[in-house]
CSV table of C-alpha atoms in Angstrom, one decimal:
chain,number,residue,atom,x,y,z
A,513,UNK,CA,-28.8,-48.5,-11.3
A,514,UNK,CA,-27.8,-50.1,-8.1
A,515,UNK,CA,-30.9,-50.8,-6.1
A,516,UNK,CA,-29.5,-50.9,-2.5
A,517,UNK,CA,-29.4,-48.6,0.5
A,518,UNK,CA,-26.1,-46.7,0.7
A,519,UNK,CA,-24.5,-46.6,4.1
A,520,UNK,CA,-21.2,-45.8,5.6
A,521,UNK,CA,-18.8,-48.7,5.5
A,522,UNK,CA,-15.8,-47.0,7.1
A,523,UNK,CA,-16.0,-49.3,10.1
A,524,UNK,CA,-16.4,-52.4,8.0
A,525,UNK,CA,-13.5,-51.3,5.8
A,526,UNK,CA,-11.2,-51.4,8.7
A,527,UNK,CA,-12.6,-54.7,9.8
A,528,UNK,CA,-12.0,-56.2,6.4
A,529,UNK,CA,-8.6,-54.7,6.0
A,530,UNK,CA,-6.9,-55.7,9.2
A,531,UNK,CA,-5.5,-59.2,9.3
A,532,UNK,CA,-2.9,-60.4,11.7
A,533,UNK,CA,-1.0,-63.4,10.3
A,534,UNK,CA,-0.4,-66.0,12.9
A,535,UNK,CA,1.1,-69.5,12.3
A,536,UNK,CA,-0.2,-72.0,14.8
A,537,UNK,CA,1.5,-75.1,15.9
A,538,UNK,CA,1.7,-77.3,18.9
A,539,UNK,CA,4.1,-75.4,22.1
A,540,UNK,CA,3.0,-77.6,28.1
A,541,UNK,CA,1.8,-78.8,32.8
A,542,UNK,CA,1.5,-77.1,36.1
A,543,UNK,CA,-0.4,-77.5,39.3
A,544,UNK,CA,-2.8,-74.7,38.7
A,545,UNK,CA,-5.4,-74.6,37.3
A,546,UNK,CA,-6.9,-75.9,40.5
A,547,UNK,CA,-10.5,-76.8,41.4
A,548,UNK,CA,-10.5,-75.9,45.0
A,549,UNK,CA,-9.3,-79.3,46.4
A,550,UNK,CA,-5.5,-78.4,46.2
A,551,UNK,CA,-5.1,-81.2,43.6
A,552,UNK,CA,-4.5,-84.2,46.0
A,553,UNK,CA,-2.3,-86.9,44.5
A,554,UNK,CA,-4.0,-89.6,42.6
A,555,UNK,CA,-2.2,-92.4,44.4
A,556,UNK,CA,-0.6,-93.1,47.8
A,557,UNK,CA,2.3,-90.8,48.8
A,558,UNK,CA,4.7,-90.8,51.7
A,559,UNK,CA,2.8,-89.5,54.8
A,560,UNK,CA,6.0,-87.9,56.0
A,561,UNK,CA,8.2,-87.1,53.1
A,562,UNK,CA,11.9,-86.8,54.1
A,563,UNK,CA,14.1,-83.8,54.4
A,564,UNK,CA,17.6,-84.6,53.2
A,565,UNK,CA,19.9,-81.6,54.0
A,566,UNK,CA,23.0,-83.5,52.8
A,567,UNK,CA,21.9,-85.6,49.8
A,568,UNK,CA,24.2,-88.4,48.7
A,569,UNK,CA,26.0,-88.2,45.4
A,570,UNK,CA,23.8,-91.0,44.1
A,571,UNK,CA,20.4,-89.4,45.1
A,572,UNK,CA,17.7,-88.2,42.8
A,573,UNK,CA,17.8,-84.4,43.2
A,574,UNK,CA,15.6,-81.4,42.2
A,575,UNK,CA,17.1,-77.9,42.3
A,576,UNK,CA,15.1,-74.6,42.1
A,577,UNK,CA,16.6,-71.9,40.0
A,578,UNK,CA,15.7,-68.4,38.8
A,579,UNK,CA,15.5,-67.5,35.2
A,580,UNK,CA,19.0,-66.1,35.2
A,581,UNK,CA,20.3,-69.5,36.2
A,582,UNK,CA,21.1,-68.6,39.9
A,583,UNK,CA,19.9,-70.8,42.7
A,584,UNK,CA,16.5,-70.1,44.3
A,585,UNK,CA,17.2,-70.4,48.1
A,586,UNK,CA,15.9,-69.3,51.5
A,587,UNK,CA,17.3,-65.8,50.7
A,588,UNK,CA,14.8,-65.6,47.9
A,589,UNK,CA,11.9,-67.2,49.7
A,590,UNK,CA,11.7,-67.5,53.4
A,591,UNK,CA,9.2,-70.4,53.2
A,592,UNK,CA,11.3,-72.6,50.9
A,593,UNK,CA,11.5,-75.5,53.3
A,594,UNK,CA,7.7,-75.9,53.1
A,595,UNK,CA,7.9,-76.6,49.4
A,596,UNK,CA,8.0,-80.2,48.1
A,597,UNK,CA,9.3,-81.8,45.0
A,598,UNK,CA,7.3,-84.7,43.6
A,599,UNK,CA,8.5,-87.7,41.5
A,600,UNK,CA,5.8,-89.6,39.7
A,601,UNK,CA,6.7,-93.0,38.2
A,602,UNK,CA,6.4,-92.8,34.5
A,603,UNK,CA,5.1,-96.4,34.3
A,604,UNK,CA,2.7,-96.3,37.2
A,605,UNK,CA,1.3,-92.8,38.0
A,606,UNK,CA,-0.1,-94.1,41.3
A,607,UNK,CA,3.5,-94.4,42.5
A,608,UNK,CA,4.4,-91.0,43.8
A,609,UNK,CA,7.3,-89.8,46.0
A,610,UNK,CA,7.9,-86.4,47.6
A,611,UNK,CA,10.6,-84.6,49.4
A,612,UNK,CA,10.9,-81.2,51.0
A,613,UNK,CA,13.4,-78.6,49.8
A,614,UNK,CA,16.3,-77.6,52.0
A,615,UNK,CA,17.4,-74.0,52.5
A,616,UNK,CA,19.6,-74.2,49.4
A,617,UNK,CA,16.6,-75.0,47.2
A,618,UNK,CA,17.4,-78.7,46.8
A,619,UNK,CA,15.1,-81.7,47.4
A,620,UNK,CA,16.4,-85.2,47.2
A,621,UNK,CA,15.5,-88.9,47.5
A,622,UNK,CA,18.1,-91.8,47.7
A,623,UNK,CA,15.5,-94.6,47.4
A,624,UNK,CA,14.2,-94.1,43.9
A,625,UNK,CA,14.8,-96.5,41.0
A,626,UNK,CA,13.3,-96.0,37.5
A,627,UNK,CA,11.9,-93.2,35.3
A,628,UNK,CA,10.0,-90.3,36.8
A,629,UNK,CA,8.2,-87.1,35.9
A,630,UNK,CA,9.3,-84.3,38.2
A,631,UNK,CA,6.9,-81.6,39.4
A,632,UNK,CA,6.3,-79.4,42.4
A,633,UNK,CA,3.4,-80.0,44.8
A,634,UNK,CA,2.9,-76.2,44.7
A,635,UNK,CA,5.2,-73.5,43.4
A,636,UNK,CA,6.4,-70.7,45.6
A,637,UNK,CA,4.0,-67.8,46.1
A,638,UNK,CA,4.2,-65.4,43.2
A,639,UNK,CA,5.9,-67.9,40.8
A,640,UNK,CA,5.1,-70.6,38.3
A,641,UNK,CA,7.1,-73.0,36.2
A,642,UNK,CA,6.9,-75.1,33.1
A,643,UNK,CA,5.7,-78.3,34.6
A,644,UNK,CA,5.3,-80.0,31.3
A,645,UNK,CA,8.9,-79.3,30.2
A,646,UNK,CA,10.5,-82.5,28.9
A,647,UNK,CA,13.6,-81.6,30.9
A,648,UNK,CA,11.7,-82.3,34.1
A,649,UNK,CA,12.2,-86.0,33.8
A,650,UNK,CA,14.6,-88.1,35.9
A,651,UNK,CA,16.0,-91.6,35.3
A,652,UNK,CA,18.7,-93.8,36.8
A,653,UNK,CA,21.1,-92.4,34.2
A,654,UNK,CA,20.1,-88.7,34.7
A,655,UNK,CA,18.9,-88.2,38.3
A,656,UNK,CA,19.3,-84.4,38.7
A,657,UNK,CA,16.5,-82.0,37.6
A,658,UNK,CA,16.5,-78.2,37.5
A,659,UNK,CA,13.2,-76.4,37.7
A,660,UNK,CA,13.2,-72.8,36.5
A,661,UNK,CA,10.8,-70.5,38.3
A,662,UNK,CA,9.0,-67.7,36.5
A,663,UNK,CA,7.8,-64.7,38.5
A,664,UNK,CA,4.1,-64.0,37.9
A,665,UNK,CA,3.5,-60.7,36.3
A,666,UNK,CA,0.5,-58.4,36.7
A,667,UNK,CA,-2.3,-58.8,34.2
A,668,UNK,CA,-2.1,-55.1,33.7
A,669,UNK,CA,-4.8,-52.6,33.0
A,670,UNK,CA,-8.3,-53.9,32.5
A,671,UNK,CA,-9.8,-52.0,29.6
A,672,UNK,CA,-13.1,-52.0,27.7
A,673,UNK,CA,-13.5,-52.4,24.0
A,674,UNK,CA,-16.5,-50.8,22.3
A,675,UNK,CA,-18.1,-49.8,25.6
A,676,UNK,CA,-18.9,-53.5,26.3
A,677,UNK,CA,-16.1,-56.0,26.1
A,678,UNK,CA,-13.4,-56.1,28.9
A,679,UNK,CA,-9.9,-57.1,28.2
A,680,UNK,CA,-6.4,-57.1,29.7
A,681,UNK,CA,-3.5,-55.4,27.9
A,682,UNK,CA,-0.4,-57.5,28.6
A,683,UNK,CA,2.6,-55.3,28.9
A,684,UNK,CA,5.3,-57.8,28.1
A,685,UNK,CA,6.2,-61.5,27.6
A,686,UNK,CA,6.3,-63.5,30.8
A,687,UNK,CA,4.2,-65.6,33.1
A,688,UNK,CA,0.6,-64.8,34.1
A,689,UNK,CA,-2.2,-66.3,36.2
A,690,UNK,CA,-5.8,-65.8,35.7
A,691,UNK,CA,-8.9,-67.0,37.6
A,692,UNK,CA,-11.7,-68.2,35.4
A,693,UNK,CA,-15.2,-69.2,36.1
A,694,UNK,CA,-16.2,-72.5,34.4
A,695,UNK,CA,-16.8,-71.6,30.8
A,696,UNK,CA,-15.9,-67.9,31.3
A,697,UNK,CA,-13.9,-66.4,28.5
A,698,UNK,CA,-11.3,-63.7,29.3
A,699,UNK,CA,-9.8,-61.6,26.5
A,700,UNK,CA,-6.2,-60.4,26.3
A,701,UNK,CA,-4.4,-58.0,24.0
A,702,UNK,CA,-0.6,-58.2,23.4
A,703,UNK,CA,1.4,-56.1,21.0
A,704,UNK,CA,4.8,-57.7,20.2
A,705,UNK,CA,7.5,-55.1,20.2
A,706,UNK,CA,10.0,-57.2,18.1
A,707,UNK,CA,9.9,-59.7,15.4
A,708,UNK,CA,10.4,-63.4,16.2
A,709,UNK,CA,8.8,-66.7,17.1
A,710,UNK,CA,6.5,-66.4,20.1
A,711,UNK,CA,4.9,-69.1,22.2
A,712,UNK,CA,1.9,-69.2,24.5
A,713,UNK,CA,1.6,-72.3,26.8
A,714,UNK,CA,-0.9,-73.2,29.5
A,715,UNK,CA,0.0,-75.5,32.4
A,716,UNK,CA,-3.1,-77.5,33.6
A,717,UNK,CA,-2.3,-80.5,35.7
A,718,UNK,CA,-2.4,-83.5,33.4
A,719,UNK,CA,-2.1,-86.0,36.3
A,720,UNK,CA,-5.3,-84.6,38.0
A,721,UNK,CA,-6.8,-84.6,34.5
A,722,UNK,CA,-9.7,-82.4,35.5
A,723,UNK,CA,-9.3,-79.2,33.5
A,724,UNK,CA,-9.1,-78.5,29.8
A,725,UNK,CA,-7.9,-75.0,28.8
A,726,UNK,CA,-8.9,-73.6,25.4
A,727,UNK,CA,-8.0,-70.6,23.2
A,728,UNK,CA,-9.8,-68.4,20.7
A,729,UNK,CA,-7.8,-65.9,18.5
A,730,UNK,CA,-9.3,-62.8,17.0
A,731,UNK,CA,-7.9,-60.4,14.3
A,732,UNK,CA,-7.7,-56.8,15.1
A,733,UNK,CA,-5.7,-54.0,16.8
A,734,UNK,CA,-7.2,-52.9,20.1
A,735,UNK,CA,-8.5,-50.5,21.3
A,736,UNK,CA,-9.5,-49.5,17.7
A,737,UNK,CA,-11.2,-52.6,16.6
A,738,UNK,CA,-11.6,-56.4,17.0
A,739,UNK,CA,-13.1,-58.6,14.4
A,740,UNK,CA,-15.8,-60.6,16.1
A,741,UNK,CA,-15.2,-63.6,14.0
A,742,UNK,CA,-12.9,-66.2,15.6
A,743,UNK,CA,-9.8,-66.3,13.4
A,744,UNK,CA,-8.6,-69.6,15.0
A,745,UNK,CA,-9.3,-71.8,17.9
A,746,UNK,CA,-6.9,-74.1,19.8
A,747,UNK,CA,-7.8,-77.1,22.0
A,748,UNK,CA,-4.5,-78.9,22.8
A,749,UNK,CA,-1.0,-78.8,21.3
A,750,UNK,CA,0.7,-79.2,24.7
A,751,UNK,CA,1.0,-81.9,27.3
A,752,UNK,CA,-2.2,-83.9,27.6
A,753,UNK,CA,-4.1,-86.7,29.2
A,754,UNK,CA,-7.4,-88.3,28.4
A,755,UNK,CA,-9.3,-85.1,29.4
A,756,UNK,CA,-6.8,-82.3,30.0
A,757,UNK,CA,-5.2,-81.0,26.8
A,758,UNK,CA,-2.8,-78.0,27.4
A,759,UNK,CA,-2.5,-75.3,24.8
A,760,UNK,CA,0.8,-74.8,23.2
A,761,UNK,CA,0.6,-72.2,20.5
A,762,UNK,CA,3.5,-71.0,18.4
A,763,UNK,CA,3.1,-67.9,16.2
A,764,UNK,CA,5.4,-65.8,14.1
A,765,UNK,CA,5.8,-62.1,13.9
A,766,UNK,CA,7.6,-60.7,10.9
A,767,UNK,CA,9.2,-57.2,10.9
A,768,UNK,CA,6.2,-55.6,9.2
A,769,UNK,CA,3.9,-57.0,11.9
A,770,UNK,CA,5.7,-55.5,14.9
A,771,UNK,CA,3.3,-53.5,16.9
A,772,UNK,CA,0.2,-55.1,15.5
A,773,UNK,CA,-2.3,-56.4,18.1
A,774,UNK,CA,-2.6,-60.0,19.1
A,775,UNK,CA,-6.0,-60.7,20.6
A,776,UNK,CA,-6.9,-64.0,22.3
A,777,UNK,CA,-9.4,-65.3,24.7
A,778,UNK,CA,-8.7,-68.0,27.3
A,779,UNK,CA,-11.3,-70.2,28.8
A,780,UNK,CA,-11.5,-73.6,30.4
A,781,UNK,CA,-13.7,-76.5,31.0
A,782,UNK,CA,-13.7,-78.9,33.9
A,783,UNK,CA,-15.2,-82.3,34.5
A,784,UNK,CA,-15.3,-81.7,38.2
A,785,UNK,CA,-19.0,-80.8,38.8
A,786,UNK,CA,-18.0,-78.9,42.0
A,787,UNK,CA,-15.4,-76.7,40.2
A,788,UNK,CA,-16.0,-73.0,40.6
A,789,UNK,CA,-12.7,-71.2,40.3
A,790,UNK,CA,-10.2,-72.4,37.7
A,791,UNK,CA,-6.7,-70.9,38.1
A,792,UNK,CA,-4.9,-71.0,34.8
A,793,UNK,CA,-1.2,-70.2,34.5
A,794,UNK,CA,0.2,-69.4,31.1
A,795,UNK,CA,3.6,-68.2,29.8
A,796,UNK,CA,3.9,-65.9,26.8
A,797,UNK,CA,7.5,-65.8,25.6
A,798,UNK,CA,9.8,-64.9,22.8
A,799,UNK,CA,11.5,-68.0,21.5
A,800,UNK,CA,13.8,-67.1,18.6
A,801,UNK,CA,14.5,-64.8,15.7
A,802,UNK,CA,12.1,-65.2,12.9
A,803,UNK,CA,12.5,-64.7,9.2
A,804,UNK,CA,9.1,-65.6,7.8
A,805,UNK,CA,9.7,-68.0,4.9
A,806,UNK,CA,6.1,-67.3,3.7
A,807,UNK,CA,6.5,-63.6,4.0
A,808,UNK,CA,8.1,-63.5,0.6
A,809,UNK,CA,7.0,-61.3,-2.3
A,810,UNK,CA,3.6,-62.8,-3.0
A,811,UNK,CA,2.8,-64.5,-6.3
A,812,UNK,CA,1.2,-62.0,-8.6
A,813,UNK,CA,-2.0,-63.5,-10.1
A,814,UNK,CA,-2.1,-62.7,-13.9
A,815,UNK,CA,-5.3,-61.9,-15.7
A,816,UNK,CA,-5.9,-64.7,-18.3
A,817,UNK,CA,-9.4,-63.6,-19.4
A,818,UNK,CA,-9.9,-61.0,-22.2
A,819,UNK,CA,-11.4,-58.0,-20.4
A,820,UNK,CA,-13.8,-55.7,-22.0
A,821,UNK,CA,-15.3,-52.4,-20.8
A,822,UNK,CA,-18.7,-53.2,-19.4
A,823,UNK,CA,-22.0,-51.5,-20.0
A,824,UNK,CA,-24.5,-51.1,-17.2
A,825,UNK,CA,-27.5,-53.4,-17.8
A,826,UNK,CA,-31.1,-52.2,-17.3
A,827,UNK,CA,-32.7,-52.9,-14.0
A,828,UNK,CA,-31.8,-52.8,-10.3
A,829,UNK,CA,-28.7,-54.6,-8.9
A,830,UNK,CA,-29.6,-57.1,-6.2
A,831,UNK,CA,-27.1,-59.1,-4.2
A,832,UNK,CA,-27.3,-62.9,-4.5
A,833,UNK,CA,-28.2,-63.3,-0.8
A,834,UNK,CA,-31.2,-61.0,-1.3
A,835,UNK,CA,-32.6,-63.0,-4.2
A,836,UNK,CA,-36.3,-63.6,-3.5
A,837,UNK,CA,-35.9,-67.3,-2.9
A,838,UNK,CA,-32.4,-67.1,-1.3
A,839,UNK,CA,-33.3,-66.2,2.3
A,840,UNK,CA,-29.8,-64.8,2.8
A,841,UNK,CA,-28.2,-68.1,1.7
A,842,UNK,CA,-25.5,-68.3,-0.9
A,843,UNK,CA,-25.7,-71.5,-3.0
A,844,UNK,CA,-23.2,-72.0,-5.9
A,845,UNK,CA,-25.3,-75.1,-7.0
A,846,UNK,CA,-27.8,-72.6,-8.5
A,847,UNK,CA,-25.2,-71.0,-10.8
A,848,UNK,CA,-23.2,-72.3,-13.7
A,849,UNK,CA,-20.4,-71.1,-16.0
A,850,UNK,CA,-21.7,-70.5,-19.6
A,851,UNK,CA,-19.0,-71.7,-22.0
A,852,UNK,CA,-20.3,-69.5,-24.8
A,853,UNK,CA,-19.2,-66.2,-23.1
A,854,UNK,CA,-17.2,-67.4,-20.0
A,855,UNK,CA,-19.5,-65.8,-17.4
A,856,UNK,CA,-21.5,-67.2,-14.6
A,857,UNK,CA,-25.3,-67.3,-14.7
A,858,UNK,CA,-28.2,-68.5,-12.6
A,859,UNK,CA,-29.0,-71.8,-14.2
A,860,UNK,CA,-32.0,-74.1,-14.2
A,861,UNK,CA,-32.0,-77.5,-15.8
A,862,UNK,CA,-35.4,-76.8,-17.4
A,863,UNK,CA,-35.1,-73.2,-18.5
A,864,UNK,CA,-31.3,-73.0,-19.0
A,865,UNK,CA,-29.2,-69.9,-18.3
A,866,UNK,CA,-30.9,-67.0,-16.6
A,867,UNK,CA,-29.6,-63.9,-14.9
A,868,UNK,CA,-25.9,-63.1,-15.3
A,869,UNK,CA,-23.9,-62.8,-12.1
A,870,UNK,CA,-21.8,-59.6,-11.5
A,871,UNK,CA,-19.2,-59.0,-8.9
A,872,UNK,CA,-19.5,-55.7,-7.0
A,873,UNK,CA,-16.0,-54.3,-7.1
A,874,UNK,CA,-16.1,-50.5,-7.2
A,875,UNK,CA,-18.8,-49.9,-4.7
A,876,UNK,CA,-19.7,-51.2,-1.2
A,877,UNK,CA,-21.1,-54.7,-0.9
A,878,UNK,CA,-23.1,-55.7,2.2
A,879,UNK,CA,-20.1,-57.2,4.0
A,880,UNK,CA,-17.2,-54.6,3.5
A,881,UNK,CA,-16.3,-51.5,1.6
A,882,UNK,CA,-15.5,-51.2,-2.0
A,883,UNK,CA,-12.4,-52.9,-3.3
A,884,UNK,CA,-11.4,-49.4,-4.4
A,885,UNK,CA,-10.8,-48.6,-0.7
A,886,UNK,CA,-7.0,-48.5,-0.1
A,887,UNK,CA,-7.5,-50.0,3.4
A,888,UNK,CA,-8.4,-53.3,1.8
A,889,UNK,CA,-5.1,-54.8,1.0
A,890,UNK,CA,-5.0,-57.1,-2.0
A,891,UNK,CA,-1.2,-57.7,-2.3
A,892,UNK,CA,-1.0,-60.5,0.3
A,893,UNK,CA,-4.0,-62.8,0.2
A,894,UNK,CA,-3.5,-66.2,2.0
A,895,UNK,CA,-6.6,-68.4,1.7
A,896,UNK,CA,-4.5,-71.4,2.7
A,897,UNK,CA,-1.5,-71.0,5.0
A,898,UNK,CA,0.1,-74.0,3.5
A,899,UNK,CA,0.4,-72.1,0.2
A,900,UNK,CA,2.3,-69.0,-0.7
A,901,UNK,CA,0.4,-65.7,-0.6
A,902,UNK,CA,-1.2,-64.3,-3.7
A,903,UNK,CA,-1.0,-60.7,-5.0
A,904,UNK,CA,-4.3,-59.6,-6.5
A,905,UNK,CA,-3.5,-55.9,-6.6
A,906,UNK,CA,-3.1,-55.4,-10.4
A,907,UNK,CA,-5.6,-58.1,-11.0
A,908,UNK,CA,-8.3,-56.0,-9.4
A,909,UNK,CA,-7.1,-52.4,-9.3
A,910,UNK,CA,-4.5,-52.3,-12.1
A,911,UNK,CA,-4.8,-50.0,-15.1
A,912,UNK,CA,-6.1,-52.9,-17.1
A,913,UNK,CA,-7.7,-54.8,-14.3
A,914,UNK,CA,-11.2,-55.8,-13.5
A,915,UNK,CA,-12.2,-52.5,-11.8
A,916,UNK,CA,-10.9,-50.5,-14.7
A,917,UNK,CA,-13.2,-52.4,-17.0
A,918,UNK,CA,-16.3,-52.4,-14.7
A,919,UNK,CA,-19.5,-50.7,-15.5
A,920,UNK,CA,-20.7,-47.5,-14.1
A,921,UNK,CA,-21.9,-49.3,-10.9
A,922,UNK,CA,-18.5,-50.8,-10.4
A,923,UNK,CA,-19.6,-54.3,-11.5
A,924,UNK,CA,-18.0,-56.8,-13.7
A,925,UNK,CA,-19.5,-60.1,-14.9
A,926,UNK,CA,-18.1,-63.1,-12.9
A,927,UNK,CA,-15.5,-65.1,-14.8
A,928,UNK,CA,-13.9,-68.2,-13.5
A,929,UNK,CA,-10.8,-66.3,-12.4
A,930,UNK,CA,-12.9,-63.5,-10.8
A,931,UNK,CA,-14.8,-66.2,-8.9
A,932,UNK,CA,-11.5,-67.6,-7.7
A,933,UNK,CA,-10.3,-64.2,-6.4
A,934,UNK,CA,-13.5,-63.6,-4.5
A,935,UNK,CA,-13.3,-67.1,-2.9
A,936,UNK,CA,-9.6,-66.5,-1.9
A,937,UNK,CA,-10.5,-63.2,-0.4
A,938,UNK,CA,-13.5,-64.5,1.6
A,939,UNK,CA,-11.4,-67.4,3.0
A,940,UNK,CA,-8.3,-65.2,3.8
A,941,UNK,CA,-10.5,-62.8,5.7
A,942,UNK,CA,-12.5,-65.5,7.5
A,943,UNK,CA,-15.7,-63.9,6.2
A,944,UNK,CA,-17.5,-67.2,7.0
A,945,UNK,CA,-16.3,-69.0,10.2
A,946,UNK,CA,-18.8,-71.4,11.8
A,947,UNK,CA,-21.4,-68.7,12.1
A,948,UNK,CA,-19.0,-66.1,13.5
A,949,UNK,CA,-17.6,-64.6,10.3
A,950,UNK,CA,-18.1,-61.0,9.3
A,951,UNK,CA,-20.4,-62.0,6.5
A,952,UNK,CA,-22.5,-64.1,8.9
A,953,UNK,CA,-22.8,-61.4,11.6
A,954,UNK,CA,-26.4,-60.5,12.5
A,955,UNK,CA,-25.4,-57.4,14.4
A,956,UNK,CA,-22.2,-55.5,15.0
A,957,UNK,CA,-21.3,-52.4,16.9
A,958,UNK,CA,-20.7,-49.1,15.2
A,959,UNK,CA,-18.1,-46.5,16.3
A,960,UNK,CA,-20.3,-45.5,19.1
A,961,UNK,CA,-21.0,-49.0,20.4
A,962,UNK,CA,-24.6,-49.1,19.0
A,963,UNK,CA,-25.9,-52.3,17.4
A,964,UNK,CA,-26.2,-52.2,13.6
A,965,UNK,CA,-27.8,-55.0,11.5
A,966,UNK,CA,-25.1,-57.1,9.8
A,967,UNK,CA,-25.2,-59.1,6.6
A,968,UNK,CA,-26.4,-62.4,8.3
A,969,UNK,CA,-25.4,-64.4,5.2
A,970,UNK,CA,-25.3,-68.2,5.2
A,971,UNK,CA,-22.9,-70.1,3.0
A,972,UNK,CA,-21.3,-73.5,2.5
A,973,UNK,CA,-17.5,-73.8,1.8
A,974,UNK,CA,-17.8,-73.6,-2.0
A,975,UNK,CA,-20.3,-70.7,-2.2
A,976,UNK,CA,-18.4,-68.0,-0.2
A,977,UNK,CA,-17.4,-66.2,-3.4
A,978,UNK,CA,-21.0,-65.2,-4.0
A,979,UNK,CA,-21.0,-62.8,-1.0
A,980,UNK,CA,-19.9,-59.9,-3.3
A,981,UNK,CA,-22.0,-61.0,-6.3
A,982,UNK,CA,-25.4,-60.0,-7.6
A,983,UNK,CA,-27.5,-59.6,-10.7
A,984,UNK,CA,-29.6,-57.0,-12.6
A,985,UNK,CA,-33.3,-57.5,-12.9
A,986,UNK,CA,-36.1,-55.2,-14.0
């Protein structure tokens, strides 16, 4: 018999089943985030930057534009002549030049010579721009720069997940600004409404070099559920300096993922001890069409072992993490494959092979629901995003698969290939993730927001497969 307490795993089944596939890559700088000192330039600048209403043909020029390509002028922004363009020498960042914009949205200098990074001292109220865009560079051979302004969008409705966790639902792609306390994490939810390649960029000032934005990504689909385990973290990828590393995050949404939730948390660190409010601007945008090269029919994993219908041993079934000397820790060094029958056993160098290991397949384990639960998808398992996905559907649930040959408790002795499946599943679902994985959770919230004890397992990289395994003992 199975000696464990039966409890509802509906909530955990959903947690284990939902996986939003995201491909991360590097995607850029802007004056905010600020630390309350208005980001003064790091070197000397002109005390009275010029206004050049009629720039010469040979001048270095910066033109403001809207996203549709039209000019950004006084008609769009009455205070345009208070804005300044800034040229920073690429070889000596202490050498900075500025000029005010005229009413036509053009700033110019005729006395520059060299290579420069072009930014704005501050953008217009209600706008931001991609200050780390490589096109914002000027040289003696290419003196004119266009800066495209993005209108800042509302963060949208502030909602609460599970009666405790606030988050913002972003209504669309576009530019956003958020005020963060030092170390404060703010959660966002975005549901792409079309397939494609998307990009999220932050724009911390790499010249000031005081603020370092960071990003955590969670799997889930709010408001229904969010996996508390961090699916991925990002620190960098965009423009950077010795301290500031902007986030530039590319991810792909295939046609079958449209409408799935994308959950991420933004936070920031600062090396300015007086920093209190950190303004972080980020742009979330659709980049291009996307035909996911990895979203191909997954490779079906064949069964190579000879399966036999299993009998239920005498004794009570105990999960490996609950073994008297385990203390909730999984340790594959304590088990060994017996070549005589092809199954894994607890092994001791003095006494030899001991209790045989069984994988719990047809009933709940302590981490998620039974593999018989249709919400647990087995046809697209990606333990390593550099490799093609694996299809374990027939392997586990097929007419001649492991579950069909399990004993009356839903258990099958652990073979080498069954071990490999469990390891692939644990990694693909991030069941163990630096102490934040679902298998490691000490407490989680049920459907009513009440704390419920979690598995609290501990495992190294090579022992994760044992989370669903146990043994029979009298």
